[in-house]
mmCIF file with all atom_site columns, C-alpha atoms and ligand atoms in Angstrom:
data_model
loop_
_atom_site.group_PDB
_atom_site.id
_atom_site.type_symbol
_atom_site.label_atom_id
_atom_site.label_alt_id
_atom_site.label_comp_id
_atom_site.label_asym_id
_atom_site.label_entity_id
_atom_site.label_seq_id
_atom_site.pdbx_PDB_ins_code
_atom_site.Cartn_x
_atom_site.Cartn_y
_atom_site.Cartn_z
_atom_site.occupancy
_atom_site.B_iso_or_equiv
_atom_site.pdbx_formal_charge
_atom_site.auth_seq_id
_atom_site.auth_comp_id
_atom_site.auth_asym_id
_atom_site.auth_atom_id
_atom_site.pdbx_PDB_model_num
ATOM   1   C  CA  . UNK A 1 1   ? -15.299 4.459   -1.105  1.00 0.00 ? 1   UNK A CA  1
ATOM   2   C  CA  . UNK A 1 2   ? -12.737 2.938   1.131   1.00 0.00 ? 2   UNK A CA  1
ATOM   3   C  CA  . UNK A 1 3   ? -13.033 -0.762  2.299   1.00 0.00 ? 3   UNK A CA  1
ATOM   4   C  CA  . UNK A 1 4   ? -13.034 -1.553  5.969   1.00 0.00 ? 4   UNK A CA  1
ATOM   5   C  CA  . UNK A 1 5   ? -10.624 -4.387  7.006   1.00 0.00 ? 5   UNK A CA  1
ATOM   6   C  CA  . UNK A 1 6   ? -12.631 -7.553  7.716   1.00 0.00 ? 6   UNK A CA  1
ATOM   7   C  CA  . UNK A 1 7   ? -11.604 -9.881  10.518  1.00 0.00 ? 7   UNK A CA  1
ATOM   8   C  CA  . UNK A 1 8   ? -13.170 -13.047 9.402   1.00 0.00 ? 8   UNK A CA  1
ATOM   9   C  CA  . UNK A 1 9   ? -13.701 -14.691 5.968   1.00 0.00 ? 9   UNK A CA  1
ATOM   10  C  CA  . UNK A 1 10  ? -17.475 -14.692 6.458   1.00 0.00 ? 10  UNK A CA  1
ATOM   11  C  CA  . UNK A 1 11  ? -17.586 -10.942 7.087   1.00 0.00 ? 11  UNK A CA  1
ATOM   12  C  CA  . UNK A 1 12  ? -19.564 -9.110  4.487   1.00 0.00 ? 12  UNK A CA  1
ATOM   13  C  CA  . UNK A 1 13  ? -17.819 -6.533  2.354   1.00 0.00 ? 13  UNK A CA  1
ATOM   14  C  CA  . UNK A 1 14  ? -18.069 -3.032  4.267   1.00 0.00 ? 14  UNK A CA  1
ATOM   15  C  CA  . UNK A 1 15  ? -17.361 0.086   2.426   1.00 0.00 ? 15  UNK A CA  1
ATOM   16  C  CA  . UNK A 1 16  ? -16.688 3.521   4.050   1.00 0.00 ? 16  UNK A CA  1
ATOM   17  C  CA  . UNK A 1 17  ? -18.225 6.325   1.904   1.00 0.00 ? 17  UNK A CA  1
ATOM   18  C  CA  . UNK A 1 18  ? -15.494 8.993   1.819   1.00 0.00 ? 18  UNK A CA  1
ATOM   19  C  CA  . UNK A 1 19  ? -16.745 12.687  1.994   1.00 0.00 ? 19  UNK A CA  1
ATOM   20  C  CA  . UNK A 1 20  ? -13.912 15.354  2.179   1.00 0.00 ? 20  UNK A CA  1
ATOM   21  C  CA  . UNK A 1 21  ? -10.215 14.621  2.552   1.00 0.00 ? 21  UNK A CA  1
ATOM   22  C  CA  . UNK A 1 22  ? -8.474  17.067  5.004   1.00 0.00 ? 22  UNK A CA  1
ATOM   23  C  CA  . UNK A 1 23  ? -4.698  17.021  5.600   1.00 0.00 ? 23  UNK A CA  1
ATOM   24  C  CA  . UNK A 1 24  ? -2.428  18.445  8.346   1.00 0.00 ? 24  UNK A CA  1
ATOM   25  C  CA  . UNK A 1 25  ? 0.770   20.174  7.517   1.00 0.00 ? 25  UNK A CA  1
ATOM   26  C  CA  . UNK A 1 26  ? 3.829   19.850  9.586   1.00 0.00 ? 26  UNK A CA  1
ATOM   27  C  CA  . UNK A 1 27  ? 2.479   17.837  12.439  1.00 0.00 ? 27  UNK A CA  1
ATOM   28  C  CA  . UNK A 1 28  ? 5.860   16.260  13.297  1.00 0.00 ? 28  UNK A CA  1
ATOM   29  C  CA  . UNK A 1 29  ? 8.665   18.666  14.438  1.00 0.00 ? 29  UNK A CA  1
ATOM   30  C  CA  . UNK A 1 30  ? 11.356  17.016  12.282  1.00 0.00 ? 30  UNK A CA  1
ATOM   31  C  CA  . UNK A 1 31  ? 9.187   17.412  9.109   1.00 0.00 ? 31  UNK A CA  1
ATOM   32  C  CA  . UNK A 1 32  ? 8.498   21.075  9.909   1.00 0.00 ? 32  UNK A CA  1
ATOM   33  C  CA  . UNK A 1 33  ? 12.136  21.740  10.272  1.00 0.00 ? 33  UNK A CA  1
ATOM   34  C  CA  . UNK A 1 34  ? 12.965  19.906  6.837   1.00 0.00 ? 34  UNK A CA  1
ATOM   35  C  CA  . UNK A 1 35  ? 10.402  22.222  5.326   1.00 0.00 ? 35  UNK A CA  1
ATOM   36  C  CA  . UNK A 1 36  ? 12.078  25.341  6.684   1.00 0.00 ? 36  UNK A CA  1
ATOM   37  C  CA  . UNK A 1 37  ? 9.301   26.135  9.271   1.00 0.00 ? 37  UNK A CA  1
ATOM   38  C  CA  . UNK A 1 38  ? 9.010   26.568  12.993  1.00 0.00 ? 38  UNK A CA  1
ATOM   39  C  CA  . UNK A 1 39  ? 7.607   23.407  14.605  1.00 0.00 ? 39  UNK A CA  1
ATOM   40  C  CA  . UNK A 1 40  ? 6.256   25.580  17.480  1.00 0.00 ? 40  UNK A CA  1
ATOM   41  C  CA  . UNK A 1 41  ? 3.022   26.933  15.978  1.00 0.00 ? 41  UNK A CA  1
ATOM   42  C  CA  . UNK A 1 42  ? 0.053   27.761  17.912  1.00 0.00 ? 42  UNK A CA  1
ATOM   43  C  CA  . UNK A 1 43  ? -2.378  25.752  15.544  1.00 0.00 ? 43  UNK A CA  1
ATOM   44  C  CA  . UNK A 1 44  ? -2.028  23.296  12.832  1.00 0.00 ? 44  UNK A CA  1
ATOM   45  C  CA  . UNK A 1 45  ? -1.983  24.089  9.098   1.00 0.00 ? 45  UNK A CA  1
ATOM   46  C  CA  . UNK A 1 46  ? -4.841  22.444  7.026   1.00 0.00 ? 46  UNK A CA  1
ATOM   47  C  CA  . UNK A 1 47  ? -5.413  21.762  3.185   1.00 0.00 ? 47  UNK A CA  1
ATOM   48  C  CA  . UNK A 1 48  ? -7.482  19.540  1.175   1.00 0.00 ? 48  UNK A CA  1
ATOM   49  C  CA  . UNK A 1 49  ? -7.104  16.833  -1.293  1.00 0.00 ? 49  UNK A CA  1
ATOM   50  C  CA  . UNK A 1 50  ? -9.809  16.048  -3.961  1.00 0.00 ? 50  UNK A CA  1
ATOM   51  C  CA  . UNK A 1 51  ? -11.776 12.932  -2.804  1.00 0.00 ? 51  UNK A CA  1
ATOM   52  C  CA  . UNK A 1 52  ? -11.190 11.321  -6.358  1.00 0.00 ? 52  UNK A CA  1
ATOM   53  C  CA  . UNK A 1 53  ? -7.552  11.490  -5.681  1.00 0.00 ? 53  UNK A CA  1
ATOM   54  C  CA  . UNK A 1 54  ? -8.190  8.758   -3.277  1.00 0.00 ? 54  UNK A CA  1
ATOM   55  C  CA  . UNK A 1 55  ? -6.518  5.323   -4.273  1.00 0.00 ? 55  UNK A CA  1
ATOM   56  C  CA  . UNK A 1 56  ? -7.624  2.330   -2.108  1.00 0.00 ? 56  UNK A CA  1
ATOM   57  C  CA  . UNK A 1 57  ? -4.676  0.073   -1.586  1.00 0.00 ? 57  UNK A CA  1
ATOM   58  C  CA  . UNK A 1 58  ? -6.737  -3.018  -0.574  1.00 0.00 ? 58  UNK A CA  1
ATOM   59  C  CA  . UNK A 1 59  ? -9.406  -5.364  -2.165  1.00 0.00 ? 59  UNK A CA  1
ATOM   60  C  CA  . UNK A 1 60  ? -13.041 -4.976  -1.546  1.00 0.00 ? 60  UNK A CA  1
ATOM   61  C  CA  . UNK A 1 61  ? -12.903 -6.788  1.748   1.00 0.00 ? 61  UNK A CA  1
ATOM   62  C  CA  . UNK A 1 62  ? -10.058 -4.679  2.972   1.00 0.00 ? 62  UNK A CA  1
ATOM   63  C  CA  . UNK A 1 63  ? -7.092  -7.116  2.584   1.00 0.00 ? 63  UNK A CA  1
ATOM   64  C  CA  . UNK A 1 64  ? -3.809  -5.298  1.645   1.00 0.00 ? 64  UNK A CA  1
ATOM   65  C  CA  . UNK A 1 65  ? -3.253  -5.063  -2.048  1.00 0.00 ? 65  UNK A CA  1
ATOM   66  C  CA  . UNK A 1 66  ? -0.239  -3.652  -3.964  1.00 0.00 ? 66  UNK A CA  1
ATOM   67  C  CA  . UNK A 1 67  ? -1.377  -0.879  -6.014  1.00 0.00 ? 67  UNK A CA  1
ATOM   68  C  CA  . UNK A 1 68  ? -0.032  1.051   -9.142  1.00 0.00 ? 68  UNK A CA  1
ATOM   69  C  CA  . UNK A 1 69  ? 0.267   4.785   -8.600  1.00 0.00 ? 69  UNK A CA  1
ATOM   70  C  CA  . UNK A 1 70  ? 0.549   6.755   -11.702 1.00 0.00 ? 70  UNK A CA  1
ATOM   71  C  CA  . UNK A 1 71  ? 3.365   9.271   -11.765 1.00 0.00 ? 71  UNK A CA  1
ATOM   72  C  CA  . UNK A 1 72  ? 1.758   12.619  -12.176 1.00 0.00 ? 72  UNK A CA  1
ATOM   73  C  CA  . UNK A 1 73  ? 2.388   15.125  -14.993 1.00 0.00 ? 73  UNK A CA  1
ATOM   74  C  CA  . UNK A 1 74  ? 4.031   18.515  -14.658 1.00 0.00 ? 74  UNK A CA  1
ATOM   75  C  CA  . UNK A 1 75  ? 6.646   17.528  -11.966 1.00 0.00 ? 75  UNK A CA  1
ATOM   76  C  CA  . UNK A 1 76  ? 10.056  16.172  -11.624 1.00 0.00 ? 76  UNK A CA  1
ATOM   77  C  CA  . UNK A 1 77  ? 9.904   15.855  -7.844  1.00 0.00 ? 77  UNK A CA  1
ATOM   78  C  CA  . UNK A 1 78  ? 7.161   13.503  -6.584  1.00 0.00 ? 78  UNK A CA  1
ATOM   79  C  CA  . UNK A 1 79  ? 7.699   13.044  -2.929  1.00 0.00 ? 79  UNK A CA  1
ATOM   80  C  CA  . UNK A 1 80  ? 6.305   10.296  -0.499  1.00 0.00 ? 80  UNK A CA  1
ATOM   81  C  CA  . UNK A 1 81  ? 4.699   11.425  2.802   1.00 0.00 ? 81  UNK A CA  1
ATOM   82  C  CA  . UNK A 1 82  ? 3.575   8.453   5.122   1.00 0.00 ? 82  UNK A CA  1
ATOM   83  C  CA  . UNK A 1 83  ? 0.748   9.402   7.269   1.00 0.00 ? 83  UNK A CA  1
ATOM   84  C  CA  . UNK A 1 84  ? -1.872  8.034   10.037  1.00 0.00 ? 84  UNK A CA  1
ATOM   85  C  CA  . UNK A 1 85  ? -5.338  8.590   8.489   1.00 0.00 ? 85  UNK A CA  1
ATOM   86  C  CA  . UNK A 1 86  ? -8.339  9.084   10.770  1.00 0.00 ? 86  UNK A CA  1
ATOM   87  C  CA  . UNK A 1 87  ? -11.839 8.340   9.346   1.00 0.00 ? 87  UNK A CA  1
ATOM   88  C  CA  . UNK A 1 88  ? -14.785 10.154  10.938  1.00 0.00 ? 88  UNK A CA  1
ATOM   89  C  CA  . UNK A 1 89  ? -18.194 8.573   11.617  1.00 0.00 ? 89  UNK A CA  1
ATOM   90  C  CA  . UNK A 1 90  ? -19.481 11.681  13.209  1.00 0.00 ? 90  UNK A CA  1
ATOM   91  C  CA  . UNK A 1 91  ? -18.791 15.398  12.805  1.00 0.00 ? 91  UNK A CA  1
ATOM   92  C  CA  . UNK A 1 92  ? -20.056 18.861  13.777  1.00 0.00 ? 92  UNK A CA  1
ATOM   93  C  CA  . UNK A 1 93  ? -18.795 22.367  14.513  1.00 0.00 ? 93  UNK A CA  1
ATOM   94  C  CA  . UNK A 1 94  ? -16.751 23.372  17.385  1.00 0.00 ? 94  UNK A CA  1
ATOM   95  C  CA  . UNK A 1 95  ? -16.325 19.913  18.768  1.00 0.00 ? 95  UNK A CA  1
ATOM   96  C  CA  . UNK A 1 96  ? -15.148 19.759  22.265  1.00 0.00 ? 96  UNK A CA  1
ATOM   97  C  CA  . UNK A 1 97  ? -11.930 17.983  23.226  1.00 0.00 ? 97  UNK A CA  1
ATOM   98  C  CA  . UNK A 1 98  ? -13.843 15.317  25.315  1.00 0.00 ? 98  UNK A CA  1
ATOM   99  C  CA  . UNK A 1 99  ? -16.075 14.339  22.211  1.00 0.00 ? 99  UNK A CA  1
ATOM   100 C  CA  . UNK A 1 100 ? -13.492 14.416  19.552  1.00 0.00 ? 100 UNK A CA  1
ATOM   101 C  CA  . UNK A 1 101 ? -12.266 10.817  19.964  1.00 0.00 ? 101 UNK A CA  1
ATOM   102 C  CA  . UNK A 1 102 ? -15.923 9.570   19.784  1.00 0.00 ? 102 UNK A CA  1
ATOM   103 C  CA  . UNK A 1 103 ? -16.056 10.983  16.230  1.00 0.00 ? 103 UNK A CA  1
ATOM   104 C  CA  . UNK A 1 104 ? -13.409 8.609   14.890  1.00 0.00 ? 104 UNK A CA  1
ATOM   105 C  CA  . UNK A 1 105 ? -14.691 5.373   13.117  1.00 0.00 ? 105 UNK A CA  1
ATOM   106 C  CA  . UNK A 1 106 ? -11.196 4.041   12.425  1.00 0.00 ? 106 UNK A CA  1
ATOM   107 C  CA  . UNK A 1 107 ? -7.663  4.502   11.090  1.00 0.00 ? 107 UNK A CA  1
ATOM   108 C  CA  . UNK A 1 108 ? -5.756  3.792   7.931   1.00 0.00 ? 108 UNK A CA  1
ATOM   109 C  CA  . UNK A 1 109 ? -2.255  4.243   6.530   1.00 0.00 ? 109 UNK A CA  1
ATOM   110 C  CA  . UNK A 1 110 ? -2.062  6.949   3.887   1.00 0.00 ? 110 UNK A CA  1
ATOM   111 C  CA  . UNK A 1 111 ? 0.563   8.466   1.484   1.00 0.00 ? 111 UNK A CA  1
ATOM   112 C  CA  . UNK A 1 112 ? 0.174   12.189  0.973   1.00 0.00 ? 112 UNK A CA  1
ATOM   113 C  CA  . UNK A 1 113 ? 1.916   12.323  -2.373  1.00 0.00 ? 113 UNK A CA  1
ATOM   114 C  CA  . UNK A 1 114 ? 3.223   15.572  -3.235  1.00 0.00 ? 114 UNK A CA  1
ATOM   115 C  CA  . UNK A 1 115 ? 4.588   17.472  -6.291  1.00 0.00 ? 115 UNK A CA  1
ATOM   116 C  CA  . UNK A 1 116 ? 7.325   19.178  -4.273  1.00 0.00 ? 116 UNK A CA  1
ATOM   117 C  CA  . UNK A 1 117 ? 8.579   21.290  -7.037  1.00 0.00 ? 117 UNK A CA  1
ATOM   118 C  CA  . UNK A 1 118 ? 5.242   22.699  -7.766  1.00 0.00 ? 118 UNK A CA  1
ATOM   119 C  CA  . UNK A 1 119 ? 4.683   23.389  -3.977  1.00 0.00 ? 119 UNK A CA  1
ATOM   120 C  CA  . UNK A 1 120 ? 8.041   25.021  -3.604  1.00 0.00 ? 120 UNK A CA  1
ATOM   121 C  CA  . UNK A 1 121 ? 7.448   27.140  -6.723  1.00 0.00 ? 121 UNK A CA  1
ATOM   122 C  CA  . UNK A 1 122 ? 4.003   28.350  -5.428  1.00 0.00 ? 122 UNK A CA  1
ATOM   123 C  CA  . UNK A 1 123 ? 5.228   29.037  -1.853  1.00 0.00 ? 123 UNK A CA  1
ATOM   124 C  CA  . UNK A 1 124 ? 8.088   31.197  -3.304  1.00 0.00 ? 124 UNK A CA  1
ATOM   125 C  CA  . UNK A 1 125 ? 5.539   33.282  -5.238  1.00 0.00 ? 125 UNK A CA  1
ATOM   126 C  CA  . UNK A 1 126 ? 3.026   33.411  -2.332  1.00 0.00 ? 126 UNK A CA  1
ATOM   127 C  CA  . UNK A 1 127 ? 0.559   31.507  -4.494  1.00 0.00 ? 127 UNK A CA  1
ATOM   128 C  CA  . UNK A 1 128 ? -1.783  28.650  -3.578  1.00 0.00 ? 128 UNK A CA  1
ATOM   129 C  CA  . UNK A 1 129 ? -0.295  25.104  -3.749  1.00 0.00 ? 129 UNK A CA  1
ATOM   130 C  CA  . UNK A 1 130 ? -3.317  23.086  -4.397  1.00 0.00 ? 130 UNK A CA  1
ATOM   131 C  CA  . UNK A 1 131 ? -1.986  21.501  -7.413  1.00 0.00 ? 131 UNK A CA  1
ATOM   132 C  CA  . UNK A 1 132 ? 0.995   20.258  -5.445  1.00 0.00 ? 132 UNK A CA  1
ATOM   133 C  CA  . UNK A 1 133 ? -1.318  18.140  -3.380  1.00 0.00 ? 133 UNK A CA  1
ATOM   134 C  CA  . UNK A 1 134 ? -4.233  17.484  -5.551  1.00 0.00 ? 134 UNK A CA  1
ATOM   135 C  CA  . UNK A 1 135 ? -3.885  15.261  -8.576  1.00 0.00 ? 135 UNK A CA  1
ATOM   136 C  CA  . UNK A 1 136 ? -4.842  11.779  -9.774  1.00 0.00 ? 136 UNK A CA  1
ATOM   137 C  CA  . UNK A 1 137 ? -3.704  9.044   -7.261  1.00 0.00 ? 137 UNK A CA  1
ATOM   138 C  CA  . UNK A 1 138 ? -2.513  11.644  -4.807  1.00 0.00 ? 138 UNK A CA  1
ATOM   139 C  CA  . UNK A 1 139 ? -4.027  9.976   -1.724  1.00 0.00 ? 139 UNK A CA  1
ATOM   140 C  CA  . UNK A 1 140 ? -3.292  6.315   -1.633  1.00 0.00 ? 140 UNK A CA  1
ATOM   141 C  CA  . UNK A 1 141 ? -4.752  4.807   1.443   1.00 0.00 ? 141 UNK A CA  1
ATOM   142 C  CA  . UNK A 1 142 ? -5.062  1.333   3.126   1.00 0.00 ? 142 UNK A CA  1
ATOM   143 C  CA  . UNK A 1 143 ? -8.318  -0.291  4.257   1.00 0.00 ? 143 UNK A CA  1
ATOM   144 C  CA  . UNK A 1 144 ? -9.675  1.423   7.405   1.00 0.00 ? 144 UNK A CA  1
ATOM   145 C  CA  . UNK A 1 145 ? -9.123  -0.496  10.619  1.00 0.00 ? 145 UNK A CA  1
ATOM   146 C  CA  . UNK A 1 146 ? -12.031 0.136   12.908  1.00 0.00 ? 146 UNK A CA  1
ATOM   147 C  CA  . UNK A 1 147 ? -11.493 1.557   16.538  1.00 0.00 ? 147 UNK A CA  1
ATOM   148 C  CA  . UNK A 1 148 ? -13.567 -1.467  17.682  1.00 0.00 ? 148 UNK A CA  1
ATOM   149 C  CA  . UNK A 1 149 ? -10.456 -3.460  16.669  1.00 0.00 ? 149 UNK A CA  1
ATOM   150 C  CA  . UNK A 1 150 ? -7.392  -1.212  16.820  1.00 0.00 ? 150 UNK A CA  1
ATOM   151 C  CA  . UNK A 1 151 ? -8.422  1.385   19.437  1.00 0.00 ? 151 UNK A CA  1
ATOM   152 C  CA  . UNK A 1 152 ? -6.953  4.895   19.167  1.00 0.00 ? 152 UNK A CA  1
ATOM   153 C  CA  . UNK A 1 153 ? -3.192  4.312   18.442  1.00 0.00 ? 153 UNK A CA  1
ATOM   154 C  CA  . UNK A 1 154 ? -1.333  6.974   20.208  1.00 0.00 ? 154 UNK A CA  1
ATOM   155 C  CA  . UNK A 1 155 ? 2.235   5.372   20.070  1.00 0.00 ? 155 UNK A CA  1
ATOM   156 C  CA  . UNK A 1 156 ? 3.915   2.833   17.884  1.00 0.00 ? 156 UNK A CA  1
ATOM   157 C  CA  . UNK A 1 157 ? 6.185   2.869   14.885  1.00 0.00 ? 157 UNK A CA  1
ATOM   158 C  CA  . UNK A 1 158 ? 5.177   4.673   11.642  1.00 0.00 ? 158 UNK A CA  1
ATOM   159 C  CA  . UNK A 1 159 ? 7.550   3.928   8.753   1.00 0.00 ? 159 UNK A CA  1
ATOM   160 C  CA  . UNK A 1 160 ? 8.133   4.096   4.981   1.00 0.00 ? 160 UNK A CA  1
ATOM   161 C  CA  . UNK A 1 161 ? 10.452  1.995   3.027   1.00 0.00 ? 161 UNK A CA  1
ATOM   162 C  CA  . UNK A 1 162 ? 11.418  2.583   -0.637  1.00 0.00 ? 162 UNK A CA  1
ATOM   163 C  CA  . UNK A 1 163 ? 12.882  -0.252  -2.636  1.00 0.00 ? 163 UNK A CA  1
ATOM   164 C  CA  . UNK A 1 164 ? 13.742  -2.000  0.758   1.00 0.00 ? 164 UNK A CA  1
ATOM   165 C  CA  . UNK A 1 165 ? 15.633  1.070   1.991   1.00 0.00 ? 165 UNK A CA  1
ATOM   166 C  CA  . UNK A 1 166 ? 14.305  2.932   5.175   1.00 0.00 ? 166 UNK A CA  1
ATOM   167 C  CA  . UNK A 1 167 ? 13.163  6.561   4.313   1.00 0.00 ? 167 UNK A CA  1
ATOM   168 C  CA  . UNK A 1 168 ? 10.752  7.669   7.063   1.00 0.00 ? 168 UNK A CA  1
ATOM   169 C  CA  . UNK A 1 169 ? 10.629  6.447   10.604  1.00 0.00 ? 169 UNK A CA  1
ATOM   170 C  CA  . UNK A 1 170 ? 9.085   7.911   13.671  1.00 0.00 ? 170 UNK A CA  1
ATOM   171 C  CA  . UNK A 1 171 ? 6.644   7.137   16.538  1.00 0.00 ? 171 UNK A CA  1
ATOM   172 C  CA  . UNK A 1 172 ? 3.015   8.175   16.606  1.00 0.00 ? 172 UNK A CA  1
ATOM   173 C  CA  . UNK A 1 173 ? 3.738   9.786   20.057  1.00 0.00 ? 173 UNK A CA  1
ATOM   174 C  CA  . UNK A 1 174 ? 5.811   12.289  17.991  1.00 0.00 ? 174 UNK A CA  1
ATOM   175 C  CA  . UNK A 1 175 ? 2.695   13.830  16.550  1.00 0.00 ? 175 UNK A CA  1
ATOM   176 C  CA  . UNK A 1 176 ? 2.425   17.496  17.695  1.00 0.00 ? 176 UNK A CA  1
ATOM   177 C  CA  . UNK A 1 177 ? -1.393  17.442  17.480  1.00 0.00 ? 177 UNK A CA  1
ATOM   178 C  CA  . UNK A 1 178 ? -3.194  14.202  18.087  1.00 0.00 ? 178 UNK A CA  1
ATOM   179 C  CA  . UNK A 1 179 ? -6.004  13.154  15.860  1.00 0.00 ? 179 UNK A CA  1
ATOM   180 C  CA  . UNK A 1 180 ? -8.482  14.316  18.553  1.00 0.00 ? 180 UNK A CA  1
ATOM   181 C  CA  . UNK A 1 181 ? -6.756  17.740  18.799  1.00 0.00 ? 181 UNK A CA  1
ATOM   182 C  CA  . UNK A 1 182 ? -6.715  17.970  15.098  1.00 0.00 ? 182 UNK A CA  1
ATOM   183 C  CA  . UNK A 1 183 ? -10.565 17.376  15.140  1.00 0.00 ? 183 UNK A CA  1
ATOM   184 C  CA  . UNK A 1 184 ? -10.955 20.241  17.718  1.00 0.00 ? 184 UNK A CA  1
ATOM   185 C  CA  . UNK A 1 185 ? -9.025  22.616  15.635  1.00 0.00 ? 185 UNK A CA  1
ATOM   186 C  CA  . UNK A 1 186 ? -10.518 21.807  12.264  1.00 0.00 ? 186 UNK A CA  1
ATOM   187 C  CA  . UNK A 1 187 ? -14.116 21.821  13.491  1.00 0.00 ? 187 UNK A CA  1
ATOM   188 C  CA  . UNK A 1 188 ? -13.617 25.486  14.513  1.00 0.00 ? 188 UNK A CA  1
ATOM   189 C  CA  . UNK A 1 189 ? -12.913 26.153  10.738  1.00 0.00 ? 189 UNK A CA  1
ATOM   190 C  CA  . UNK A 1 190 ? -15.431 23.935  9.133   1.00 0.00 ? 190 UNK A CA  1
ATOM   191 C  CA  . UNK A 1 191 ? -18.350 21.545  9.856   1.00 0.00 ? 191 UNK A CA  1
ATOM   192 C  CA  . UNK A 1 192 ? -16.962 18.165  10.050  1.00 0.00 ? 192 UNK A CA  1
ATOM   193 C  CA  . UNK A 1 193 ? -18.943 15.251  8.463   1.00 0.00 ? 193 UNK A CA  1
ATOM   194 C  CA  . UNK A 1 194 ? -19.354 11.511  8.700   1.00 0.00 ? 194 UNK A CA  1
ATOM   195 C  CA  . UNK A 1 195 ? -17.121 10.180  5.870   1.00 0.00 ? 195 UNK A CA  1
ATOM   196 C  CA  . UNK A 1 196 ? -14.346 12.779  6.236   1.00 0.00 ? 196 UNK A CA  1
ATOM   197 C  CA  . UNK A 1 197 ? -10.872 11.567  6.262   1.00 0.00 ? 197 UNK A CA  1
ATOM   198 C  CA  . UNK A 1 198 ? -7.940  13.400  8.067   1.00 0.00 ? 198 UNK A CA  1
ATOM   199 C  CA  . UNK A 1 199 ? -4.385  12.745  6.867   1.00 0.00 ? 199 UNK A CA  1
ATOM   200 C  CA  . UNK A 1 200 ? -2.568  13.749  10.151  1.00 0.00 ? 200 UNK A CA  1
ATOM   201 C  CA  . UNK A 1 201 ? 0.808   14.718  8.870   1.00 0.00 ? 201 UNK A CA  1
ATOM   202 C  CA  . UNK A 1 202 ? 4.192   13.156  7.961   1.00 0.00 ? 202 UNK A CA  1
ATOM   203 C  CA  . UNK A 1 203 ? 7.220   12.389  9.987   1.00 0.00 ? 203 UNK A CA  1
ATOM   204 C  CA  . UNK A 1 204 ? 10.847  13.744  8.742   1.00 0.00 ? 204 UNK A CA  1
ATOM   205 C  CA  . UNK A 1 205 ? 12.544  11.959  5.804   1.00 0.00 ? 205 UNK A CA  1
ATOM   206 C  CA  . UNK A 1 206 ? 10.311  12.942  2.906   1.00 0.00 ? 206 UNK A CA  1
ATOM   207 C  CA  . UNK A 1 207 ? 11.996  12.381  -0.487  1.00 0.00 ? 207 UNK A CA  1
ATOM   208 C  CA  . UNK A 1 208 ? 11.516  11.704  -4.265  1.00 0.00 ? 208 UNK A CA  1
ATOM   209 C  CA  . UNK A 1 209 ? 10.321  8.699   -5.923  1.00 0.00 ? 209 UNK A CA  1
ATOM   210 C  CA  . UNK A 1 210 ? 10.670  7.516   -9.585  1.00 0.00 ? 210 UNK A CA  1
ATOM   211 C  CA  . UNK A 1 211 ? 8.708   5.121   -11.874 1.00 0.00 ? 211 UNK A CA  1
ATOM   212 C  CA  . UNK A 1 212 ? 9.416   1.601   -10.686 1.00 0.00 ? 212 UNK A CA  1
ATOM   213 C  CA  . UNK A 1 213 ? 9.881   2.449   -7.146  1.00 0.00 ? 213 UNK A CA  1
ATOM   214 C  CA  . UNK A 1 214 ? 8.131   0.398   -4.504  1.00 0.00 ? 214 UNK A CA  1
ATOM   215 C  CA  . UNK A 1 215 ? 6.870   2.095   -1.425  1.00 0.00 ? 215 UNK A CA  1
ATOM   216 C  CA  . UNK A 1 216 ? 5.977   -0.010  1.652   1.00 0.00 ? 216 UNK A CA  1
ATOM   217 C  CA  . UNK A 1 217 ? 4.380   1.791   4.558   1.00 0.00 ? 217 UNK A CA  1
ATOM   218 C  CA  . UNK A 1 218 ? 3.451   0.524   8.057   1.00 0.00 ? 218 UNK A CA  1
ATOM   219 C  CA  . UNK A 1 219 ? 1.951   1.783   11.143  1.00 0.00 ? 219 UNK A CA  1
ATOM   220 C  CA  . UNK A 1 220 ? 2.001   -0.458  14.305  1.00 0.00 ? 220 UNK A CA  1
ATOM   221 C  CA  . UNK A 1 221 ? -1.557  -1.771  15.075  1.00 0.00 ? 221 UNK A CA  1
ATOM   222 C  CA  . UNK A 1 222 ? -3.175  0.037   12.123  1.00 0.00 ? 222 UNK A CA  1
ATOM   223 C  CA  . UNK A 1 223 ? -1.946  -1.697  8.902   1.00 0.00 ? 223 UNK A CA  1
ATOM   224 C  CA  . UNK A 1 224 ? 0.112   -1.327  5.872   1.00 0.00 ? 224 UNK A CA  1
ATOM   225 C  CA  . UNK A 1 225 ? 0.251   -0.063  2.315   1.00 0.00 ? 225 UNK A CA  1
ATOM   226 C  CA  . UNK A 1 226 ? 2.234   -1.001  -0.809  1.00 0.00 ? 226 UNK A CA  1
ATOM   227 C  CA  . UNK A 1 227 ? 2.373   1.006   -3.912  1.00 0.00 ? 227 UNK A CA  1
ATOM   228 C  CA  . UNK A 1 228 ? 4.366   0.987   -7.034  1.00 0.00 ? 228 UNK A CA  1
ATOM   229 C  CA  . UNK A 1 229 ? 5.138   4.048   -9.136  1.00 0.00 ? 229 UNK A CA  1
ATOM   230 C  CA  . UNK A 1 230 ? 4.082   3.486   -12.763 1.00 0.00 ? 230 UNK A CA  1
HETATM 231 MN MN1 . MN  B 2 .   ? 1.318   15.600  4.450   1.00 0.00 ? 301 MN  B MN1 1
#
């Protein structure tokens, strides 16, 4: 469950039931390049995170709350990836471009935490890298900001600061594929469902974090997230 941000003190608690968590790889050119890839692909790359890796960074009413994120085992290189998250209220297969936006319930600020050393090792051997992306607390996310309030953000700053030092900074307009375009591509591969979350990809500047580090993410008009590595 992921709480929805409440506007007024008298609003009831509202929880969004999360179904599947999809993620887009290399959706900002600067990040594709830093991963050694060609940003000019003809379609996005997709992968999953387990739904129970979700870590809501808010209270039950959706107010931002600093969360503890457990440093995962079997890695010496835990990386941060700040991402715009789209939450679906409708789904389907082969969703046409004109209907994709209408499937989105709201947006959040997520962190696609990554065991980069495991990912690099698996890539080198041509093996799957699920375990690089799927582990306890691998998907911290803010409360959802409903479209009725925040609209469909297509520009504005997306940034991540670690211990007060800027690490990632870009604009949502730098996304190669917009959330709607991602929905079109993804719905050709799978049946999308209400409750699905899509982590839409990270800008350049990914890097390692250590125990004790404080991560502060922000997306203009969407929200913020604060997590401490423990
Ligand atoms: Mn990512």
